[in-house]
Short mmCIF file of C-alpha atoms in Angstrom, two decimals:
data_model
loop_
_atom_site.label_atom_id
_atom_site.label_comp_id
_atom_site.label_asym_id
_atom_site.label_seq_id
_atom_site.Cartn_x
_atom_site.Cartn_y
_atom_site.Cartn_z
CA MET A 528 7.71 -7.69 5.61
CA ASP A 529 6.75 -8.90 9.06
CA ILE A 530 5.16 -12.11 9.93
CA CYS A 531 2.78 -12.39 12.84
CA LEU A 532 2.46 -15.83 14.41
CA TYR A 533 -0.95 -16.95 15.59
CA GLY A 534 -2.29 -19.29 18.18
CA ILE A 535 -0.26 -22.69 18.49
CA SER A 536 2.69 -21.28 16.61
CA ALA A 537 2.91 -18.31 18.94
CA LEU A 538 2.61 -20.60 21.87
CA GLU A 539 5.64 -22.55 20.67
CA VAL A 540 7.69 -19.32 20.70
CA LEU A 541 6.42 -18.30 24.18
CA ARG A 542 7.43 -21.77 25.48
CA ALA A 543 10.97 -21.11 24.37
CA ILE A 544 11.52 -17.94 26.45
CA ASP A 545 11.89 -17.13 30.19
CA GLY A 546 9.63 -14.27 31.21
CA LEU A 547 8.75 -11.27 29.18
CA PRO A 548 11.59 -8.75 28.77
CA SER A 549 10.79 -5.38 27.31
CA PHE A 550 10.12 -6.35 23.71
CA SER A 551 9.04 -3.59 21.27
CA ARG A 552 5.17 -3.55 21.12
CA THR A 553 2.70 -2.65 18.46
CA SER A 554 -0.93 -3.48 17.53
CA LEU A 555 -0.63 -3.17 13.76
CA THR A 556 -0.85 -6.17 11.48
CA GLU A 557 -1.43 -4.25 8.17
CA GLY A 558 2.12 -4.90 7.05
CA CYS A 559 2.18 -8.60 7.92
CA ALA A 560 2.39 -11.10 5.12
CA VAL A 561 1.83 -14.85 4.72
CA PRO A 562 5.40 -16.23 4.34
CA HIS A 563 6.65 -19.32 2.62
CA HIS A 564 6.98 -22.23 5.01
CA ASP A 565 10.82 -22.27 4.85
CA GLU A 566 10.99 -18.49 5.48
CA ALA A 567 8.81 -18.80 8.55
CA LEU A 568 11.07 -21.60 9.91
CA ARG A 569 14.23 -19.49 9.13
CA ARG A 570 12.89 -16.51 11.00
CA THR A 571 11.84 -18.45 14.01
CA SER A 572 14.92 -20.75 14.20
CA VAL A 573 16.38 -18.74 17.18
CA PHE A 574 13.39 -20.19 19.20
CA GLY A 575 14.15 -23.80 18.22
CA GLY A 576 11.92 -23.76 15.17
CA LEU A 577 8.12 -24.31 14.83
CA SER A 578 6.01 -27.40 14.09
CA SER A 579 4.04 -27.63 10.84
CA PRO A 580 1.85 -26.10 9.71
CA VAL A 581 2.88 -22.58 10.81
CA HIS A 582 -0.10 -20.41 11.83
CA VAL A 583 0.12 -16.63 11.00
CA MET A 584 -2.19 -13.76 11.43
CA VAL A 585 -3.07 -11.21 8.68
CA SER A 586 -5.42 -8.20 8.67
CA SER A 587 -7.31 -8.92 5.45
CA ASP A 588 -8.12 -11.51 2.72
CA ARG A 589 -6.04 -9.50 0.29
CA GLU A 590 -2.93 -11.35 1.50
CA ARG A 591 -1.44 -14.26 -0.45
CA HIS A 592 -3.61 -17.27 -1.00
CA ASP A 593 -3.00 -20.58 0.62
CA VAL A 594 0.66 -21.50 1.00
CA PRO A 595 1.77 -25.13 1.65
CA GLY A 596 2.64 -25.70 5.26
CA VAL A 597 1.23 -22.20 6.40
CA VAL A 598 -2.26 -21.55 7.75
CA ARG A 599 -3.34 -17.92 7.64
CA HIS A 600 -5.92 -16.38 10.12
CA VAL A 601 -7.60 -13.15 9.14
CA VAL A 602 -8.18 -10.88 12.11
CA SER A 603 -9.69 -7.58 10.70
CA ALA A 604 -10.74 -6.08 14.09
CA PRO A 605 -8.42 -3.60 15.55
CA LEU A 606 -6.27 -5.12 18.19
CA PRO A 607 -5.58 -3.43 21.74
CA ALA A 608 -2.55 -1.27 21.92
CA ARG A 609 0.76 -3.03 22.57
CA SER A 610 -0.82 -6.48 22.14
CA LEU A 611 1.87 -7.67 19.74
CA MET A 612 5.54 -8.15 20.63
CA ARG A 613 8.49 -8.00 18.15
CA MET A 614 10.51 -10.92 19.39
CA ALA A 615 12.90 -11.43 16.49
CA THR A 616 13.72 -9.61 13.23
CA GLY A 617 10.59 -9.65 11.25
CA VAL A 618 8.60 -11.70 13.73
CA LEU A 619 5.68 -10.55 15.83
CA VAL A 620 4.06 -12.64 18.47
CA PRO A 621 0.81 -11.76 20.44
CA VAL A 622 1.11 -11.17 24.17
CA PRO A 623 0.36 -14.40 26.14
CA GLU A 624 -3.22 -13.17 26.93
CA LEU A 625 -4.10 -12.61 23.25
CA CYS A 626 -2.34 -15.84 22.35
CA PHE A 627 -4.65 -17.63 24.92
CA ILE A 628 -7.67 -16.16 23.18
CA GLU A 629 -6.42 -17.30 19.73
CA LEU A 630 -5.84 -20.63 21.06
CA ALA A 631 -9.48 -20.78 22.35
CA CYS A 632 -10.64 -19.89 18.89
CA GLN A 633 -8.58 -22.73 17.35
CA LEU A 634 -9.81 -25.25 19.93
CA ALA A 635 -13.45 -24.17 19.60
CA GLN A 636 -13.14 -24.60 15.83
CA LYS A 637 -11.70 -27.98 16.23
CA ALA A 638 -14.54 -28.99 18.54
CA GLY A 639 -17.22 -27.49 16.46
CA SER A 640 -19.34 -24.47 17.27
CA VAL A 641 -19.54 -23.66 21.05
CA SER A 642 -23.25 -22.85 20.46
CA GLU A 643 -23.99 -26.20 18.78
CA MET A 644 -26.88 -28.02 20.53
CA THR A 645 -28.11 -31.49 20.42
CA ALA A 646 -31.45 -32.48 18.88
CA SER A 647 -33.06 -32.15 22.23
CA GLY A 648 -31.99 -28.56 22.65
CA TRP A 649 -29.59 -29.45 25.45
CA GLN A 650 -26.16 -27.77 25.42
CA GLY A 651 -24.34 -30.63 27.08
CA ASP A 652 -22.57 -28.63 29.82
CA GLU A 653 -25.40 -28.07 32.28
CA PRO A 654 -27.54 -30.72 34.11
CA LEU A 655 -31.12 -31.22 33.21
CA PRO A 656 -33.81 -29.73 35.50
CA GLY A 657 -33.86 -32.88 37.49
CA GLY A 658 -30.03 -32.54 38.23
CA ALA A 659 -28.97 -35.46 36.08
CA PHE A 660 -26.91 -35.41 32.80
CA PRO A 661 -28.29 -37.17 29.76
CA PRO A 662 -26.35 -40.15 28.44
CA CYS A 663 -23.41 -39.22 26.24
CA GLU A 664 -21.19 -40.59 23.51
CA ASP A 665 -17.59 -39.59 22.55
CA ASP A 666 -18.81 -37.92 19.42
CA GLU A 667 -21.33 -35.73 21.07
CA PRO A 668 -20.79 -31.90 20.82
CA PHE A 669 -20.46 -31.42 24.55
CA VAL A 670 -17.67 -34.02 24.82
CA ARG A 671 -15.67 -32.26 22.16
CA ARG A 672 -16.32 -28.87 23.98
CA LEU A 673 -15.36 -30.31 27.37
CA LYS A 674 -12.05 -31.67 25.97
CA SER A 675 -11.34 -28.29 24.27
CA GLU A 676 -11.96 -26.31 27.43
CA VAL A 677 -9.81 -28.62 29.53
CA ASP A 678 -7.00 -28.46 26.95
CA LEU A 679 -7.22 -24.67 26.93
CA LEU A 680 -7.07 -24.65 30.72
CA LYS A 681 -3.95 -26.88 30.75
CA ILE A 682 -2.33 -24.21 28.49
CA GLY A 683 -3.61 -21.42 30.68
CA PHE A 684 -2.23 -22.96 33.94
CA GLU A 685 1.15 -23.39 32.07
CA LEU A 686 1.37 -19.80 30.89
CA ALA A 687 0.20 -18.41 34.30
CA GLY A 688 2.62 -20.82 36.00
CA THR A 689 6.40 -21.26 36.08
CA TYR A 690 6.83 -24.28 33.93
CA ARG A 691 6.77 -24.93 30.13
CA VAL A 692 5.61 -28.05 28.40
CA GLY A 693 7.85 -29.65 25.72
CA THR A 694 6.84 -32.28 23.28
CA MET A 695 4.81 -34.04 26.01
CA ALA A 696 5.54 -37.29 24.28
CA LEU A 697 6.88 -38.37 27.70
CA GLY A 698 5.48 -35.48 29.75
CA GLU A 699 8.54 -33.46 28.98
CA MET A 700 8.66 -30.11 30.77
CA ARG A 701 10.97 -27.25 31.62
CA GLY A 702 10.81 -25.73 35.13
CA GLY A 703 12.15 -22.48 36.58
CA SER A 704 10.60 -20.21 33.96
CA GLY A 705 8.90 -16.96 34.61
CA GLN A 706 5.09 -16.42 34.69
CA LEU A 707 3.91 -15.16 31.28
CA MET A 708 0.24 -14.59 31.67
CA SER A 709 -1.91 -13.03 34.35
CA PRO A 710 -5.66 -13.88 34.81
CA VAL A 711 -6.14 -10.25 35.71
CA ARG A 712 -4.60 -9.03 32.50
CA LEU A 713 -6.48 -11.69 30.61
CA SER A 714 -9.85 -10.59 32.09
CA ALA A 715 -8.97 -6.86 31.19
CA LEU A 716 -8.13 -7.88 27.60
CA LEU A 717 -11.41 -9.87 27.16
CA ASP A 718 -13.37 -6.77 28.38
CA GLU A 719 -11.51 -4.54 25.93
CA LEU A 720 -12.08 -6.89 22.99
CA GLY A 721 -15.72 -7.23 23.86
CA GLY A 722 -16.33 -10.19 21.61
CA ARG A 723 -14.74 -8.61 18.41
CA VAL A 724 -12.27 -11.38 18.23
CA ARG A 725 -13.20 -15.01 17.95
CA GLY A 726 -12.37 -17.27 20.98
CA THR A 727 -13.36 -14.76 23.63
CA ARG A 728 -16.42 -16.86 24.78
CA LEU A 729 -14.41 -20.04 25.47
CA ALA A 730 -11.52 -18.01 26.92
CA ARG A 731 -13.99 -16.28 29.32
CA ARG A 732 -15.50 -19.58 30.44
CA ALA A 733 -11.89 -21.06 31.06
CA LEU A 734 -10.92 -17.79 32.96
CA ALA A 735 -13.37 -18.71 35.76
CA THR A 736 -11.37 -21.89 36.46
CA LEU A 737 -7.85 -20.63 35.83
CA ARG A 738 -5.41 -20.24 38.61
CA GLU A 739 -1.81 -18.90 38.58
CA GLY A 740 1.36 -20.17 40.27
CA ALA A 741 1.49 -23.93 39.06
CA ARG A 742 5.04 -25.22 39.01
CA SER A 743 4.33 -28.42 37.10
CA PRO A 744 1.77 -30.31 35.02
CA MET A 745 0.99 -32.49 38.07
CA GLU A 746 0.10 -29.40 40.18
CA THR A 747 -2.24 -28.26 37.27
CA ALA A 748 -3.79 -31.75 37.33
CA LEU A 749 -4.26 -31.63 41.13
CA ALA A 750 -5.86 -28.21 40.99
CA LEU A 751 -8.15 -29.06 37.99
CA MET A 752 -9.41 -32.28 39.48
CA LEU A 753 -10.14 -30.76 42.91
CA CYS A 754 -11.28 -27.18 41.90
CA ALA A 755 -12.65 -27.38 38.47
CA PRO A 756 -16.42 -27.11 38.18
CA PRO A 757 -18.54 -30.49 38.00
CA ARG A 758 -19.46 -29.66 34.37
CA LEU A 759 -15.84 -30.31 33.58
CA GLY A 760 -15.48 -33.28 35.93
CA GLY A 761 -13.79 -31.48 38.77
CA MET A 762 -14.88 -31.58 42.33
CA GLY A 763 -15.76 -27.89 42.47
CA LEU A 764 -13.83 -27.19 45.70
CA ARG A 765 -13.67 -23.38 46.26
CA GLY A 766 -10.87 -21.23 47.51
CA GLY A 767 -7.98 -23.27 46.14
CA GLU A 768 -4.66 -21.44 45.85
CA LEU A 769 -1.69 -22.84 44.09
CA ASN A 770 1.65 -22.43 45.84
CA TRP A 771 0.03 -20.79 48.86
CA GLN A 772 2.59 -19.02 51.09
CA VAL A 773 2.56 -20.03 54.75
CA ARG A 774 4.67 -18.62 57.53
CA THR A 775 6.39 -21.30 59.60
CA SER A 776 8.97 -21.34 62.36
CA ALA A 777 11.53 -22.19 59.66
CA GLY A 778 10.48 -19.24 57.45
CA ALA A 779 8.15 -18.97 54.53
CA ARG A 780 7.00 -22.22 52.93
CA PHE A 781 4.78 -22.95 49.98
CA VAL A 782 2.02 -25.35 49.77
CA ASP A 783 1.33 -26.96 46.35
CA LEU A 784 -2.51 -26.48 46.66
CA GLY A 785 -3.92 -24.84 49.66
CA PHE A 786 -7.33 -23.82 51.01
CA PRO A 787 -6.44 -20.94 53.31
CA GLU A 788 -9.88 -20.51 54.87
CA ALA A 789 -10.01 -24.06 55.95
CA GLY A 790 -6.31 -24.39 56.87
CA VAL A 791 -5.89 -27.40 54.57
CA GLY A 792 -3.09 -28.06 52.02
CA LEU A 793 -2.11 -30.73 49.61
CA GLU A 794 1.54 -31.54 48.73
CA TYR A 795 2.14 -33.53 45.67
CA GLN A 796 4.91 -36.03 46.01
CA GLY A 797 7.05 -36.72 42.99
CA GLU A 798 7.66 -40.10 41.33
CA ALA A 799 9.92 -42.70 43.03
CA TYR A 800 12.75 -41.93 40.70
CA HIS A 801 13.24 -38.42 41.97
CA ARG A 802 16.62 -37.59 43.47
CA LEU A 803 17.06 -38.40 47.12
CA GLU A 804 18.00 -34.87 47.94
CA GLN A 805 14.78 -33.62 46.42
CA VAL A 806 12.82 -36.18 48.55
CA LYS A 807 14.57 -34.96 51.71
CA ARG A 808 13.80 -31.32 50.94
CA ASP A 809 10.16 -32.16 50.38
CA GLY A 810 10.00 -34.10 53.67
CA ARG A 811 11.52 -31.19 55.66
CA ARG A 812 9.06 -28.88 54.03
CA VAL A 813 6.14 -30.92 55.01
CA ASN A 814 7.47 -31.23 58.61
CA ALA A 815 7.65 -27.35 58.84
CA LEU A 816 4.09 -27.04 57.54
CA ALA A 817 2.76 -29.73 60.00
CA GLY A 818 4.14 -27.54 62.80
CA SER A 819 2.12 -24.51 61.58
CA LYS A 820 -1.22 -26.02 62.75
CA LEU A 821 -2.29 -26.89 59.21
CA THR A 822 -3.69 -30.15 57.86
CA ILE A 823 -1.44 -31.33 55.21
CA PHE A 824 -2.24 -34.17 52.85
CA ASN A 825 0.44 -35.91 50.74
CA VAL A 826 -0.72 -36.84 47.27
CA TRP A 827 0.78 -39.25 44.86
CA ARG A 828 0.11 -39.79 41.16
CA GLU A 829 -1.89 -42.95 42.03
CA ASP A 830 -4.21 -40.88 44.19
CA LEU A 831 -5.19 -38.83 41.06
CA ALA A 832 -5.03 -41.69 38.53
CA ARG A 833 -7.07 -44.39 40.38
CA PRO A 834 -10.77 -43.46 40.94
CA LYS A 835 -11.07 -45.31 44.40
CA LEU A 836 -7.99 -43.63 45.67
CA PHE A 837 -9.10 -40.21 44.45
CA GLU A 838 -12.55 -40.63 46.11
CA ALA A 839 -10.80 -41.58 49.32
CA LEU A 840 -8.64 -38.43 49.06
CA VAL A 841 -11.62 -36.19 48.27
CA ARG A 842 -13.54 -37.72 51.22
CA ASP A 843 -10.68 -36.97 53.63
CA VAL A 844 -9.98 -33.46 52.37
CA THR A 845 -13.56 -32.43 52.38
CA ARG A 846 -14.18 -33.80 55.85
CA CYS A 847 -11.32 -31.58 57.10
CA MET A 848 -12.82 -28.66 55.24
CA GLY A 849 -16.22 -29.28 56.74
CA HIS A 850 -17.54 -29.56 53.18
CA ARG A 851 -19.43 -32.63 51.86
CA VAL A 852 -19.43 -33.53 48.20
CA ARG A 853 -22.05 -35.99 46.89
CA ILE A 854 -21.76 -37.53 43.45
CA ARG A 855 -25.22 -38.74 42.36
CA THR A 856 -24.94 -39.55 38.68
CA SER A 857 -22.80 -41.84 36.51
CA GLU A 858 -22.62 -39.04 33.96
CA PHE A 859 -20.37 -37.08 36.34
CA ARG A 860 -18.07 -39.93 36.62
CA TYR A 861 -17.87 -40.09 32.87
CA ARG A 862 -16.87 -36.32 32.82
CA GLN A 863 -14.44 -36.93 35.54
CA ALA A 864 -12.84 -39.77 33.58
CA LEU A 865 -12.59 -37.43 30.60
CA LEU A 866 -10.92 -34.81 32.73
CA ARG A 867 -8.51 -37.37 34.31
CA ALA A 868 -7.44 -38.63 30.87
CA ARG A 869 -6.82 -35.03 29.56
CA VAL A 870 -4.88 -33.59 32.56
CA LEU A 871 -2.61 -36.39 33.79
CA PRO A 872 0.69 -36.41 31.82
CA PRO A 873 1.59 -39.75 30.26
CA VAL A 874 4.07 -41.83 32.37
CA ALA A 875 7.57 -42.25 30.73
CA ARG A 876 8.22 -45.91 30.05
CA LYS A 877 11.47 -47.38 31.14
CA GLN A 878 13.87 -48.34 28.32
#
């Protein structure tokens, strides 16, 4: 019998591959079973193994009852054609777009119902009529929903980018991987599902902020802090494009985060321990871009991590763009602090 991985377990397999070769595809889960934990680990050992518990998808409640170390998710609605990939003998994995929707479901369940409201009837993700946000505590529903949407976006930027996150204990990542997910394909899948599968609501909300082309978690952090909507703590700058291609006298160059209409770009500068040759290449790239009549801003981690430095960066960038951003409420700063805490990878400590 086949097993079909679900959500976070499927993501772990997707993180272990480079691109999507021509896997055999299906949409049928009727023959999928709930495996014993050891059997699930044995079948997926080629991908480096899975964390516990293992999450699997089945088509009905008739499957085996609870198994230690395995969580089953019943999806009885018919899946779109070719939405499951056979990635190993007896192992099915949802396509990245469907995996993203399943992760949205898991994160929404973890945060509580996405339709949950406070006693005052406020949903927590929009300002009150006067433009201000009510006071908030860490255990309020909107805080949990905000964290879930940001965490989902981090995964979305990764799958739609060219890096893969490892354990993240020290911000571990693997670069040079192929893009797995497309926002266009995700939008089409959401339209096709039409709400029949749980997770589509949160996934659609995240889709409005999702960008493709990120090459590292720090590029994702840069894009989210500048371009995510204010309800998530972002500055809401429009038109941002990751790895924007620019023609220079030295050939095509790529800007980490560009705003083509304004002719403004931001280049993230790596940490001080980066190799000297990489620093030299980054410097030459910035020199070539500066000769292309663009305004290029160099950004360091501190510019994102320290509120005062970030405010100065935003002020300089928006001045060049001819766009003024005004922060009027302390509640927005609270949201921004939550966003900053979620998107900045932890700094590795020196041994």
